[in-house]
CSV table of C-alpha atoms in Angstrom, one decimal:
chain,number,residue,atom,x,y,z
A,6,GLU,CA,1.1,20.1,-4.7
A,7,ALA,CA,3.8,18.0,-3.0
A,8,GLY,CA,3.0,14.6,-2.1
A,9,VAL,CA,3.7,12.4,0.8
A,10,VAL,CA,7.4,12.7,1.8
A,11,GLN,CA,9.3,10.1,3.4
A,12,SER,CA,13.0,9.9,4.8
A,13,PRO,CA,15.4,8.2,4.4
A,14,ARG,CA,14.7,6.3,1.6
A,15,TYR,CA,17.3,3.4,2.5
A,16,LYS,CA,18.4,2.5,5.7
A,17,ILE,CA,20.8,-0.2,6.7
A,18,ILE,CA,21.5,-1.0,10.4
A,19,GLU,CA,22.9,-3.8,12.4
A,20,LYS,CA,20.5,-5.7,14.5
A,21,LYS,CA,19.8,-4.4,18.1
A,22,GLN,CA,20.2,-0.7,16.8
A,23,PRO,CA,17.5,1.9,16.8
A,24,VAL,CA,16.0,3.4,13.7
A,25,ALA,CA,13.7,6.1,13.1
A,26,PHE,CA,11.5,6.9,9.9
A,27,TRP,CA,9.8,10.3,9.2
A,28,CYS,CA,6.8,11.1,7.4
A,29,ASN,CA,5.4,14.5,6.3
A,30,PRO,CA,2.0,13.9,4.9
A,31,ILE,CA,-0.1,16.0,2.1
A,32,SER,CA,-0.8,19.5,3.5
A,33,GLY,CA,-4.2,19.3,5.2
A,34,HIS,CA,-4.5,15.6,5.3
A,35,ASN,CA,-6.0,14.6,8.8
A,36,THR,CA,-5.4,10.9,8.6
A,37,LEU,CA,-1.8,9.4,8.5
A,38,TYR,CA,-1.0,5.7,8.0
A,39,TRP,CA,2.1,3.7,8.7
A,40,TYR,CA,2.2,0.6,6.6
A,41,LEU,CA,5.0,-2.5,6.7
A,42,GLN,CA,5.3,-4.1,3.4
A,43,ASN,CA,7.3,-7.4,3.2
A,44,LEU,CA,8.8,-8.5,-0.2
A,45,GLY,CA,6.2,-10.1,-2.6
A,46,GLN,CA,3.3,-9.2,-0.1
A,47,GLY,CA,0.9,-6.2,0.2
A,48,PRO,CA,1.0,-3.5,2.6
A,49,GLU,CA,0.0,-4.2,6.4
A,50,LEU,CA,-1.3,-1.2,8.5
A,51,LEU,CA,0.8,-0.6,11.4
A,52,ILE,CA,-0.9,2.4,13.0
A,53,ARG,CA,-3.3,5.0,12.0
A,54,TYR,CA,-3.8,8.7,13.2
A,55,GLU,CA,-6.7,11.0,12.8
A,56,ASN,CA,-5.0,14.4,13.6
A,57,GLU,CA,-2.5,13.6,16.6
A,58,GLU,CA,-4.6,10.7,18.0
A,59,ALA,CA,-3.6,7.2,17.3
A,60,VAL,CA,-7.0,5.6,16.5
A,61,ASP,CA,-5.8,2.2,15.5
A,62,ASP,CA,-2.4,0.8,16.6
A,63,SER,CA,-3.7,-2.8,17.1
A,64,GLN,CA,-1.2,-4.1,14.6
A,65,LEU,CA,1.8,-2.2,16.1
A,66,PRO,CA,4.4,-4.4,18.0
A,67,LYS,CA,4.3,-2.3,21.0
A,68,ASP,CA,7.4,-3.9,22.7
A,69,ARG,CA,10.0,-2.3,20.0
A,70,PHE,CA,7.7,-0.1,17.9
A,71,SER,CA,6.7,3.3,18.6
A,72,ALA,CA,5.2,6.1,16.8
A,73,GLU,CA,4.1,9.7,17.3
A,74,ARG,CA,2.4,12.3,15.4
A,75,LEU,CA,3.1,15.5,17.2
A,76,LYS,CA,0.7,18.5,16.5
A,77,GLY,CA,-1.1,16.3,13.9
A,78,VAL,CA,1.3,16.7,10.9
A,79,ASP,CA,4.6,15.1,10.8
A,80,SER,CA,5.0,11.6,12.0
A,81,THR,CA,7.9,9.4,13.1
A,82,LEU,CA,8.0,5.7,13.5
A,83,LYS,CA,10.7,4.2,15.6
A,84,ILE,CA,12.1,0.7,16.1
A,85,GLN,CA,14.2,-0.1,19.0
A,86,PRO,CA,15.9,-2.6,18.9
A,87,ALA,CA,15.7,-3.6,15.6
A,88,GLU,CA,15.6,-7.3,14.6
A,89,LEU,CA,16.6,-9.1,11.4
A,90,GLY,CA,12.8,-9.8,10.7
A,91,ASP,CA,12.1,-6.0,10.6
A,92,SER,CA,13.8,-5.6,7.1
A,93,ALA,CA,11.1,-4.4,4.8
A,94,VAL,CA,9.7,-1.3,3.2
A,95,TYR,CA,7.8,1.2,5.5
A,96,LEU,CA,5.4,3.2,3.9
A,97,CYS,CA,3.4,6.1,5.0
A,98,ALA,CA,0.1,7.4,3.6
A,99,SER,CA,-2.3,10.0,4.2
A,100,SER,CA,-5.8,11.2,3.5
A,101,LEU,CA,-8.1,14.0,3.8
A,102,VAL,CA,-10.3,11.9,6.0
A,103,THR,CA,-10.1,8.2,7.0
A,104,ALA,CA,-12.8,7.4,4.4
A,105,ALA,CA,-11.1,9.2,1.6
A,106,GLU,CA,-8.4,7.9,-1.1
A,107,GLN,CA,-5.1,7.4,0.3
A,108,PHE,CA,-1.9,8.7,-1.0
A,109,PHE,CA,1.2,6.9,-0.5
A,110,GLY,CA,4.8,8.0,0.1
A,111,PRO,CA,7.8,6.3,-1.6
A,112,GLY,CA,8.6,4.4,1.5
A,113,THR,CA,11.5,3.8,3.5
A,114,ARG,CA,13.5,0.5,2.7
A,115,LEU,CA,15.0,-0.8,5.9
A,116,THR,CA,17.6,-3.4,5.8
A,117,VAL,CA,18.7,-5.1,9.3
A,118,LEU,CA,22.0,-6.9,9.1
B,10,LYS,CA,-7.0,-17.7,4.1
B,11,ASN,CA,-6.1,-14.2,3.2
B,12,GLU,CA,-9.2,-11.7,3.3
B,13,VAL,CA,-8.1,-10.7,-0.2
B,14,GLU,CA,-6.6,-13.0,-2.9
B,15,GLN,CA,-5.4,-11.8,-6.0
B,16,SER,CA,-4.4,-14.0,-9.2
B,17,PRO,CA,-2.1,-14.6,-11.0
B,18,GLN,CA,0.8,-13.8,-8.6
B,19,ASN,CA,3.1,-13.3,-11.5
B,20,LEU,CA,2.4,-12.6,-15.1
B,21,THR,CA,4.5,-12.1,-18.2
B,22,ALA,CA,3.3,-11.1,-21.5
B,23,GLN,CA,4.3,-9.7,-24.7
B,24,GLU,CA,3.6,-6.0,-25.8
B,25,GLY,CA,0.2,-5.5,-27.2
B,26,GLU,CA,-1.5,-8.3,-25.3
B,27,PHE,CA,-4.8,-8.1,-23.3
B,28,ILE,CA,-4.1,-8.3,-19.6
B,29,THR,CA,-6.5,-9.5,-16.7
B,30,ILE,CA,-5.7,-9.4,-13.2
B,31,ASN,CA,-8.3,-10.8,-10.9
B,32,CYS,CA,-9.0,-10.1,-7.2
B,33,SER,CA,-11.4,-11.9,-4.9
B,34,TYR,CA,-12.5,-10.9,-1.3
B,35,SER,CA,-14.3,-12.5,1.6
B,36,VAL,CA,-15.2,-9.4,3.7
B,37,GLY,CA,-18.1,-7.0,3.6
B,38,ILE,CA,-16.8,-3.9,1.7
B,39,SER,CA,-17.5,-0.1,1.0
B,40,ALA,CA,-15.2,0.2,-1.9
B,41,LEU,CA,-12.4,-1.6,-3.7
B,42,HIS,CA,-9.0,0.0,-4.9
B,43,TRP,CA,-6.7,-0.8,-7.5
B,44,LEU,CA,-3.0,0.4,-7.0
B,45,GLN,CA,0.2,0.2,-9.1
B,46,GLN,CA,3.5,0.1,-7.6
B,47,HIS,CA,6.7,0.3,-9.6
B,48,PRO,CA,10.0,-1.1,-8.4
B,49,GLY,CA,11.6,1.2,-5.8
B,50,GLY,CA,8.7,3.5,-6.1
B,51,GLY,CA,5.4,4.3,-4.1
B,52,ILE,CA,2.1,3.1,-4.5
B,53,VAL,CA,-0.3,4.9,-7.0
B,54,SER,CA,-4.0,5.0,-7.2
B,55,LEU,CA,-5.3,3.6,-10.3
B,56,PHE,CA,-9.2,3.3,-9.6
B,57,MET,CA,-11.6,3.2,-6.5
B,58,LEU,CA,-14.9,1.6,-7.3
B,59,SER,CA,-17.8,0.2,-5.3
B,60,SER,CA,-20.0,-1.0,-8.1
B,61,GLY,CA,-20.0,-1.4,-12.0
B,62,LYS,CA,-17.1,-0.3,-14.3
B,63,LYS,CA,-14.4,2.3,-14.6
B,64,LYS,CA,-12.3,3.1,-17.3
B,65,HIS,CA,-9.0,5.4,-17.6
B,66,GLY,CA,-7.2,5.3,-20.7
B,67,ARG,CA,-6.1,1.8,-21.6
B,68,LEU,CA,-7.0,0.5,-18.0
B,69,ILE,CA,-10.5,-0.9,-17.3
B,70,ALA,CA,-11.7,-1.9,-13.6
B,71,THR,CA,-14.8,-3.9,-13.0
B,72,ILE,CA,-16.5,-5.2,-9.8
B,73,ASN,CA,-19.2,-7.6,-9.0
B,74,ILE,CA,-20.5,-7.1,-5.5
B,75,GLN,CA,-22.6,-10.1,-5.4
B,76,GLU,CA,-19.7,-12.4,-6.3
B,77,LYS,CA,-17.1,-10.4,-4.5
B,78,HIS,CA,-14.8,-10.2,-7.2
B,79,SER,CA,-13.0,-7.4,-9.0
B,80,SER,CA,-10.8,-7.4,-12.3
B,81,LEU,CA,-8.4,-5.0,-13.7
B,82,HIS,CA,-7.9,-5.1,-17.5
B,83,ILE,CA,-5.0,-3.4,-19.5
B,84,THR,CA,-5.7,-3.1,-23.3
B,85,ALA,CA,-2.7,-2.9,-25.7
B,86,SER,CA,-0.2,-3.5,-22.9
B,87,HIS,CA,3.3,-1.9,-23.0
B,88,PRO,CA,6.4,-2.4,-21.1
B,89,ARG,CA,5.9,0.8,-19.0
B,90,ASP,CA,2.9,-1.4,-17.8
B,91,SER,CA,5.2,-3.3,-15.9
B,92,ALA,CA,4.8,-3.0,-12.3
B,93,VAL,CA,3.1,-4.8,-9.3
B,94,TYR,CA,-0.8,-4.3,-9.2
B,95,ILE,CA,-2.4,-4.4,-5.7
B,96,CYS,CA,-6.0,-4.9,-5.0
B,97,ALA,CA,-7.2,-3.5,-1.7
B,98,VAL,CA,-10.6,-3.3,-0.2
B,99,ARG,CA,-12.1,-1.0,2.2
B,100,SER,CA,-13.7,-2.8,5.3
B,101,ASP,CA,-14.3,-1.3,8.7
B,102,GLN,CA,-12.5,2.0,7.9
B,103,LYS,CA,-9.4,0.1,6.9
B,104,LEU,CA,-7.7,-0.9,3.7
B,105,VAL,CA,-7.1,-4.8,3.5
B,106,PHE,CA,-4.4,-5.3,0.7
B,107,GLY,CA,-4.0,-8.4,-1.7
B,108,GLN,CA,-0.5,-9.7,-1.9
B,109,GLY,CA,-0.1,-8.1,-5.6
B,110,THR,CA,0.4,-9.3,-8.9
B,111,ARG,CA,3.8,-8.8,-10.7
B,112,LEU,CA,3.4,-7.8,-14.3
B,113,THR,CA,5.9,-8.0,-16.8
B,114,ILE,CA,5.6,-6.8,-20.5
B,115,ASN,CA,8.3,-7.8,-22.6
B,116,PRO,CA,8.8,-5.8,-25.8
């Protein structure tokens, strides 16, 4: 069974440019998470989806970050415009339901120059 | 103060040594997870526990709910155990993560 797929794995952009990350969760998993992980820190939740509904986006900086999960499967996370402080690893995870074990993707390492 | 604190932050040991990583938390939880993260790789779940003790191969995880404390032990450590180990607690339908412990096992 395929795991959580993320692309790209690495992205380097200049500040003020837009960037988008894509996540394909494990088939059948209703809950999808986007996390941000700074160097030397644990992941921090940005947004949680149950099917296509964003049920927790309280930590998402909505002035520059947006996310969508059309049809309740794949999801994209967008930053526009990117700032230097956005350099981090962006992790996607999915679980069968919210209380179940989460499975993580390999992450996208973003570098903003 | 973080809701989940791990210690030590960094740990270097020789192959074969017994390793202990600690996790303390300050919130009510329904479960505690131990996760492993290799450099450049994703996060892999090692254990999920809500009471007592679990063992998988050379890894042992314990939790004391009353003291709000958990430990991850590695017996007969090996260089391939080198990774970041992260403690995460499930609280109010969210996972709250510790900052991780970077473990390096030298041959």
